[in-house]
XYZ file of N, CA and C in Angstrom:
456
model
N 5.475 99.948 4.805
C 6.033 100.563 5.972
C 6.985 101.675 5.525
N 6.990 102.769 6.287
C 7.566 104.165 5.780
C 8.516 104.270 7.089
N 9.487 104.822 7.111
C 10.437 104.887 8.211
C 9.856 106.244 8.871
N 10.035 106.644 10.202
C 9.179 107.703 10.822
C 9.880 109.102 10.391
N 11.350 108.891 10.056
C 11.984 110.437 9.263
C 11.474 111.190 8.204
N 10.738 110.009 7.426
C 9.580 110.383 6.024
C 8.551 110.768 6.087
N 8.099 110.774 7.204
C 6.348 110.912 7.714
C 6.259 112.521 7.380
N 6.818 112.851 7.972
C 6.636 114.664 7.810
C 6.990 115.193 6.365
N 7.612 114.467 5.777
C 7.713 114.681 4.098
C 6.784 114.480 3.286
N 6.106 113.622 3.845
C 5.068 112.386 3.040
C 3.339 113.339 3.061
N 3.312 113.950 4.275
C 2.345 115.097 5.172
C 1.759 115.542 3.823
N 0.546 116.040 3.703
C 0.160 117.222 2.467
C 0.832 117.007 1.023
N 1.253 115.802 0.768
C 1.345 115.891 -0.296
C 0.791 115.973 -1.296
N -0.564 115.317 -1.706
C -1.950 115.496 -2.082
C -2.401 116.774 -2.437
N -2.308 118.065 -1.781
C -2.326 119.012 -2.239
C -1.416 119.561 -2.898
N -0.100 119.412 -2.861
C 0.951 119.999 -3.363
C 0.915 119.033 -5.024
N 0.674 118.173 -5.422
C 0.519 117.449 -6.290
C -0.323 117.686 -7.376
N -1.335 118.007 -6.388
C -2.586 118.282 -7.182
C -2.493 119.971 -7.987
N -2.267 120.427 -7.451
C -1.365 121.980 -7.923
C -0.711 121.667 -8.712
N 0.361 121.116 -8.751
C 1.542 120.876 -9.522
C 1.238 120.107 -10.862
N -0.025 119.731 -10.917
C -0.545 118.932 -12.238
C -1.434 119.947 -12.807
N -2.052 120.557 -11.915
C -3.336 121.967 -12.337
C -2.494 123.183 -13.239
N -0.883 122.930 -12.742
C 0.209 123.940 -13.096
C 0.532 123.976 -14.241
N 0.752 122.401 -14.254
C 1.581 121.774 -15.947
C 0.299 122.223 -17.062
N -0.970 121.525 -16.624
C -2.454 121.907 -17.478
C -2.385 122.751 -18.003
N -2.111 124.120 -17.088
C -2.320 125.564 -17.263
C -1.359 126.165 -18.474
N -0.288 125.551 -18.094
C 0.936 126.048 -18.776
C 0.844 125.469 -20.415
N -0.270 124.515 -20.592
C -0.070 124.017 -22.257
C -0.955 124.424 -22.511
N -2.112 125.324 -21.737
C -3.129 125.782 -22.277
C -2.555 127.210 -22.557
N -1.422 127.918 -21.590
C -1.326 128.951 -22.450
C -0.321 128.846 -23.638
N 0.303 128.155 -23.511
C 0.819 127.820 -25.275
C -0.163 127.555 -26.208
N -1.472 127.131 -25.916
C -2.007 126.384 -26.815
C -2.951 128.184 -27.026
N -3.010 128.652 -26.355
C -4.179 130.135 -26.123
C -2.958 131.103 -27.072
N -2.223 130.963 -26.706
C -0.782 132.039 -27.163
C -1.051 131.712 -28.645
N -0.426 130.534 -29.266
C -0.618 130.212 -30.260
C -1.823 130.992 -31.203
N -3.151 130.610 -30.446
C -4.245 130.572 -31.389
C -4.491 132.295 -31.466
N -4.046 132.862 -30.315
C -4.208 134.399 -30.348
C -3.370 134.907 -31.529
N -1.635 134.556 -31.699
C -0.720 135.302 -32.672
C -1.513 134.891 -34.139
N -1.713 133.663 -34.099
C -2.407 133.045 -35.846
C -3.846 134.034 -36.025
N -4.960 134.020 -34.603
C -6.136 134.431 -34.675
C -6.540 134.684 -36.392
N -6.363 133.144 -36.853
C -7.060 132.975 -38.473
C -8.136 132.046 -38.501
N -9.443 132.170 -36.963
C -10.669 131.962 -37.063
C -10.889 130.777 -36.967
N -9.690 130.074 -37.035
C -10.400 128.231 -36.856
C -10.209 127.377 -35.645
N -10.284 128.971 -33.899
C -10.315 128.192 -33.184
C -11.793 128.828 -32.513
N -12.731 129.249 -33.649
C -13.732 129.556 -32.946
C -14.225 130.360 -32.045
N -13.208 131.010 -31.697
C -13.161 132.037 -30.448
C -12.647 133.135 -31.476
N -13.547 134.797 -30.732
C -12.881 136.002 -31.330
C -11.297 136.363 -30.354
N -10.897 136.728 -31.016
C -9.685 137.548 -30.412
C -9.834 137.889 -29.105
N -10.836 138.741 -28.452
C -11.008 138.766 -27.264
C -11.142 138.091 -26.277
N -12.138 136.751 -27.132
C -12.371 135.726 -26.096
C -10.576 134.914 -26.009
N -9.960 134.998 -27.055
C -8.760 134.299 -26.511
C -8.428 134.934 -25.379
N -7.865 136.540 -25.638
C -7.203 137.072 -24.617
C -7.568 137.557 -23.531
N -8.800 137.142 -23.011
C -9.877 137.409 -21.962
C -9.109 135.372 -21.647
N -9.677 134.620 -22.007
C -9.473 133.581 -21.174
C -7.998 133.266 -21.207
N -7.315 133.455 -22.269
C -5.679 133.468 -21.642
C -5.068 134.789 -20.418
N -5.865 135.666 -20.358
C -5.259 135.668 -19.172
C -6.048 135.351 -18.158
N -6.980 135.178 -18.285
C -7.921 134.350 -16.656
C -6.724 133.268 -16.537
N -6.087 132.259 -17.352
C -5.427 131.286 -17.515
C -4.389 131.748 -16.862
N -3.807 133.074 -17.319
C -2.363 133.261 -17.025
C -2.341 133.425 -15.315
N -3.470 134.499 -14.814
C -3.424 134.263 -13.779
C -3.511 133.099 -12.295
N -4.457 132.285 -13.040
C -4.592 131.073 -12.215
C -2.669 130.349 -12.769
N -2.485 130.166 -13.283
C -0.987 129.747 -13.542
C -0.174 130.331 -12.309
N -0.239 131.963 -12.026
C 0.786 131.946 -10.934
C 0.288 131.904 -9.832
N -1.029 131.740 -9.758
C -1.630 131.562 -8.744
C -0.779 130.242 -7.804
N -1.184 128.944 -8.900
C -1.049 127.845 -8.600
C 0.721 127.611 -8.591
N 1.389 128.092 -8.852
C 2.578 128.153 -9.150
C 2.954 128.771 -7.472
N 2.203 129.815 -7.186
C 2.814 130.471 -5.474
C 2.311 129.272 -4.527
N 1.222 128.372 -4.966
C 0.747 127.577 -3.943
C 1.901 126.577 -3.806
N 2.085 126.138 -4.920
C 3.084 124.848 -5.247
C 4.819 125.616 -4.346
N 4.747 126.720 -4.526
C 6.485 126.946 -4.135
C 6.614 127.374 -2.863
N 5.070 128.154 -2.284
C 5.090 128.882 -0.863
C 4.130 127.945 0.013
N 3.146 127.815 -0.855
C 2.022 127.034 0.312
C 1.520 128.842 0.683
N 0.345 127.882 1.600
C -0.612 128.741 2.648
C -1.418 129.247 1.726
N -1.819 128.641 0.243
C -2.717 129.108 -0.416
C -3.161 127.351 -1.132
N -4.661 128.172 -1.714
C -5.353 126.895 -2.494
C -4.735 125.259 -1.860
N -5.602 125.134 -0.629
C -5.379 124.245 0.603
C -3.832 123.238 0.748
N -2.644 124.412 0.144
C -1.334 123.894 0.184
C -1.296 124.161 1.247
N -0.632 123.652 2.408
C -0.375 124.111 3.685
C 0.837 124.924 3.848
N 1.626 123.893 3.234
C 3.485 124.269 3.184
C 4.248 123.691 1.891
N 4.815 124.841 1.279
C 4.938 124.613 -0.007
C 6.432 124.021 -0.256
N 6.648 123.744 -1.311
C 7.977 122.787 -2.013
C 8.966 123.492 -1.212
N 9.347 124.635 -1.269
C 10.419 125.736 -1.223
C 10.405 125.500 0.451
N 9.927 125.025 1.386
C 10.433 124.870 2.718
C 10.100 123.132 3.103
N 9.836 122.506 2.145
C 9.615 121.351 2.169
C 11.369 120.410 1.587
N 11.563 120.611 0.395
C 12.722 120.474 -0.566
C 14.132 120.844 -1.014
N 15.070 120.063 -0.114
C 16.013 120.870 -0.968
C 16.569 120.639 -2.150
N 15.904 119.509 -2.809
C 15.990 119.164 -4.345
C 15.406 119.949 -4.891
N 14.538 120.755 -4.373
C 13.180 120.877 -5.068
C 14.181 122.171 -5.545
N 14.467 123.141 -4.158
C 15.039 124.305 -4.751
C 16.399 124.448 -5.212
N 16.685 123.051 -5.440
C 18.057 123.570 -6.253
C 17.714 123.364 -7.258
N 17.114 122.966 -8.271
C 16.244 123.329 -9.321
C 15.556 123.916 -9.699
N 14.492 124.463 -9.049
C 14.225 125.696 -9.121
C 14.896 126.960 -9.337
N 16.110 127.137 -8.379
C 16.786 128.648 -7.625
C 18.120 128.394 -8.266
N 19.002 126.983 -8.127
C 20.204 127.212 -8.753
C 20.453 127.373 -10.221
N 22.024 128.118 -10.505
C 22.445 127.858 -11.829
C 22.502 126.772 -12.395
N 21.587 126.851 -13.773
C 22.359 125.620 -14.301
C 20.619 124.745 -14.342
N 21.333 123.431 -15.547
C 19.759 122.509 -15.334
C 20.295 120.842 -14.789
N 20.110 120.704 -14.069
C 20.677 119.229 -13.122
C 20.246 118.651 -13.460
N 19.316 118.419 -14.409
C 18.770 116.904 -15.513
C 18.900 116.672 -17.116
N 19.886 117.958 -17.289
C 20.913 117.733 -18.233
C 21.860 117.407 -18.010
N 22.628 116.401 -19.129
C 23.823 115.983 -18.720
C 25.028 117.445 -18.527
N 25.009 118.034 -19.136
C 26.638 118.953 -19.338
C 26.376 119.809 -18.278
N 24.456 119.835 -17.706
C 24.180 120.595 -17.359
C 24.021 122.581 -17.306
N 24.152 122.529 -18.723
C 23.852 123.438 -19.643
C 22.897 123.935 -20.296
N 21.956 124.841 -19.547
C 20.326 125.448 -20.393
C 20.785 125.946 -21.500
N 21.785 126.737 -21.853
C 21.408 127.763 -22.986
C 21.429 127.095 -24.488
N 21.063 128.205 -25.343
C 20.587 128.053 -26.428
C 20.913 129.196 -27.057
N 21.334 129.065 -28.810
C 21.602 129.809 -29.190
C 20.838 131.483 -29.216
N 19.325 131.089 -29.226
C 18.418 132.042 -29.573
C 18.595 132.539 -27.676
N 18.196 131.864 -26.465
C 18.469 132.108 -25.870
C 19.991 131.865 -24.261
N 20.734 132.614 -25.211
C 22.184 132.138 -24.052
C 22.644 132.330 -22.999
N 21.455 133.195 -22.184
C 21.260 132.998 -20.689
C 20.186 132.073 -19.721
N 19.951 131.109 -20.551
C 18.935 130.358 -20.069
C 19.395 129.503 -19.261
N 18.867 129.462 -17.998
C 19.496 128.851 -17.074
C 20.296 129.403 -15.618
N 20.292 130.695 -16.016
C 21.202 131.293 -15.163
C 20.274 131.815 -13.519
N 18.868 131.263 -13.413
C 18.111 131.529 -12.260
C 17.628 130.222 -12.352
N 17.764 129.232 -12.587
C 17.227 127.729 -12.779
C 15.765 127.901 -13.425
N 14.947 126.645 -12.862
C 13.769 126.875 -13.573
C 13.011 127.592 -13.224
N 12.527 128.421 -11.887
C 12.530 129.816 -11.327
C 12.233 130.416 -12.423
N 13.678 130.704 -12.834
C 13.556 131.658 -13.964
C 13.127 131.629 -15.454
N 13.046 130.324 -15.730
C 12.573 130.342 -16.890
C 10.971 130.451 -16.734
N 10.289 129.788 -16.286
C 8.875 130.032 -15.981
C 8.620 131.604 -15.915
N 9.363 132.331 -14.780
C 9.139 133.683 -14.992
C 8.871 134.213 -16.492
N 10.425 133.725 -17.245
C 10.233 133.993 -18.588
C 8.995 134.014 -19.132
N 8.786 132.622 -19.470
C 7.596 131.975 -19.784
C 6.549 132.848 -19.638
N 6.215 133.284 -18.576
C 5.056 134.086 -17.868
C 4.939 135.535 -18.740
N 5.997 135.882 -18.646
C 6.342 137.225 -18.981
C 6.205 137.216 -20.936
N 6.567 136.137 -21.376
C 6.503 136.279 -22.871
C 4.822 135.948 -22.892
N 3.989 134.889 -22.280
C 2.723 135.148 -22.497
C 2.172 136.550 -22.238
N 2.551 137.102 -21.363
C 2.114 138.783 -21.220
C 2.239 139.573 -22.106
N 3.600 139.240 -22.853
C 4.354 140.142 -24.327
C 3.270 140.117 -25.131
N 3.119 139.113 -25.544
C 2.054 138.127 -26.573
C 0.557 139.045 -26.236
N 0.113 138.822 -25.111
C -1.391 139.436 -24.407
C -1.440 141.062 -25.388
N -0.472 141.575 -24.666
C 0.136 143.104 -24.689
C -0.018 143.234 -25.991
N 0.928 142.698 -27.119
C 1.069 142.447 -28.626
C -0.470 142.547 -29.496
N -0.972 141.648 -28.798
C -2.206 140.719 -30.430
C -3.557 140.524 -29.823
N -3.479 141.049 -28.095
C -5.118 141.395 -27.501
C -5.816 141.862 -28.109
N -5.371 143.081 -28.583
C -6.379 143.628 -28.867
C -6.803 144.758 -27.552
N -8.302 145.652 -27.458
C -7.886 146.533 -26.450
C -8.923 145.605 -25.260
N -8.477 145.580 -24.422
C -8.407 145.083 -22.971
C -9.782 144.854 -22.608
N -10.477 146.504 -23.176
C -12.349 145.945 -22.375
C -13.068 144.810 -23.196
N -12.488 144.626 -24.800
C -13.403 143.761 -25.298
C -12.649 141.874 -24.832
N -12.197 142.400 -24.021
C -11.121 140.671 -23.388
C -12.861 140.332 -22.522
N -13.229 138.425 -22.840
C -14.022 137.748 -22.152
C -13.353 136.370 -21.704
N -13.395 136.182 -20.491
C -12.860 134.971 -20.053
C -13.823 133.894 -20.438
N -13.946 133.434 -21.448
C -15.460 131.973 -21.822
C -15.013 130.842 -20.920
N -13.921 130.776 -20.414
C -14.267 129.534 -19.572
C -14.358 129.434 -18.214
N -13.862 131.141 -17.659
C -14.012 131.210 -16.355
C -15.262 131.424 -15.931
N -16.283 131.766 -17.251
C -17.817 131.694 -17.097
C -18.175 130.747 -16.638
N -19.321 130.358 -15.709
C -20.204 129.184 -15.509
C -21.348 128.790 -16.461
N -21.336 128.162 -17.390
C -22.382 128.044 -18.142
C -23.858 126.714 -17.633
N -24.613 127.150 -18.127
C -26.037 125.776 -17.695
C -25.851 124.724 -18.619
C-alpha cells in the first residue's frame, strides 16, 4: 500500500529509469571508446575511425538520454527528474556534492569541481570526450559508427 501523495511521484517511473541506466551504460562506454581512441595501439580491433565514428554516435545518444532523464517529453519520458525532484535538482544544479561528507568536489588537478553540482561535471565530462574526438579522430569523413550499423 502506497499513500495517495506518492502516486503522482511513483507515475512514469519506468521510463525515467530506464534512461537513467541507458545513461550510466553510455557514459562507461565512452570512457572505455576515449581510452581505446588516445592508446589506438590496435588491440581493440577497431581502426581509429571506427572508434571515433562510434564514440560519437555514443556521445550523442548520451545527451540525448541525459535531456530525457532531466526534461522529459523525449524517448517516451513524459516528465523529467528536473520538474519531478527536488532532491534530484539539488544535486544536480547546487554547489557543492551532498554525498560527500565535507561536502567538497574539488581536487587538486581539478579545484573548481563542484561549483555547478553534477550538472556540471557531466557537462565537463561531455566536453572532454569532445576534446579527445577533436584531438586523436582523426579527419571526420573517415569516422564509421560500427555499432549504430544494423548488421544480419
Amino acid at each position: 500500500v502506497v499513500p495517495w501523495r506518492f502516486v503522482g511521484q511513483m507515475v512514469y517511473l519506468g521510463p525515467i529509469a530506464n534512461q537513467a541506466e541507458y545513461r550510466r551504460c553510455l557514459v562507461k562506454s565512452c570512457a572505455h571508446l576515449t581510452r581505446e581512441l588516445v592508446l589506438n595501439d590496435g588491440f581493440s580491433r577497431m581502426t581509429q575511425g571506427e572508434i571515433a565514428g562510434t564514440l560519437n554516435g555514443i556521445l550523442a545518444q548520451l545527451r540525448e538520454r541525459d535531456e530525457a532523464v532531466r526534461r522529459g517529453n523525449l524517448l517516451r519520458v513524459r516528465e523529467g527528474a528536473d520538474q519531478r525532484s527536488l532532491e534530484h535538482n539539488a544535486v544536480m544544479y547546487n554547489q557543492g556534492c551532498p554525498w560527500k561528507k565535507d561536502g567538497n568536489c574539488s581536487t587538486p588537478d581539478y579545484p573548481t569541481a563542484g561549483t555547478g553540482g553534477v550538472y556540471a561535471l557531466s557537462l565537463q565530462y561531455m566536453q572532454s570526450v569532445e576534446t579527445v574526438l577533436e584531438t586523436y579522430g582523426g579527419p571526420e569523413e573517415e569516422w564509421i559508427d560500427t555499432f549504430g550499423v544494423p548488421r544480419d
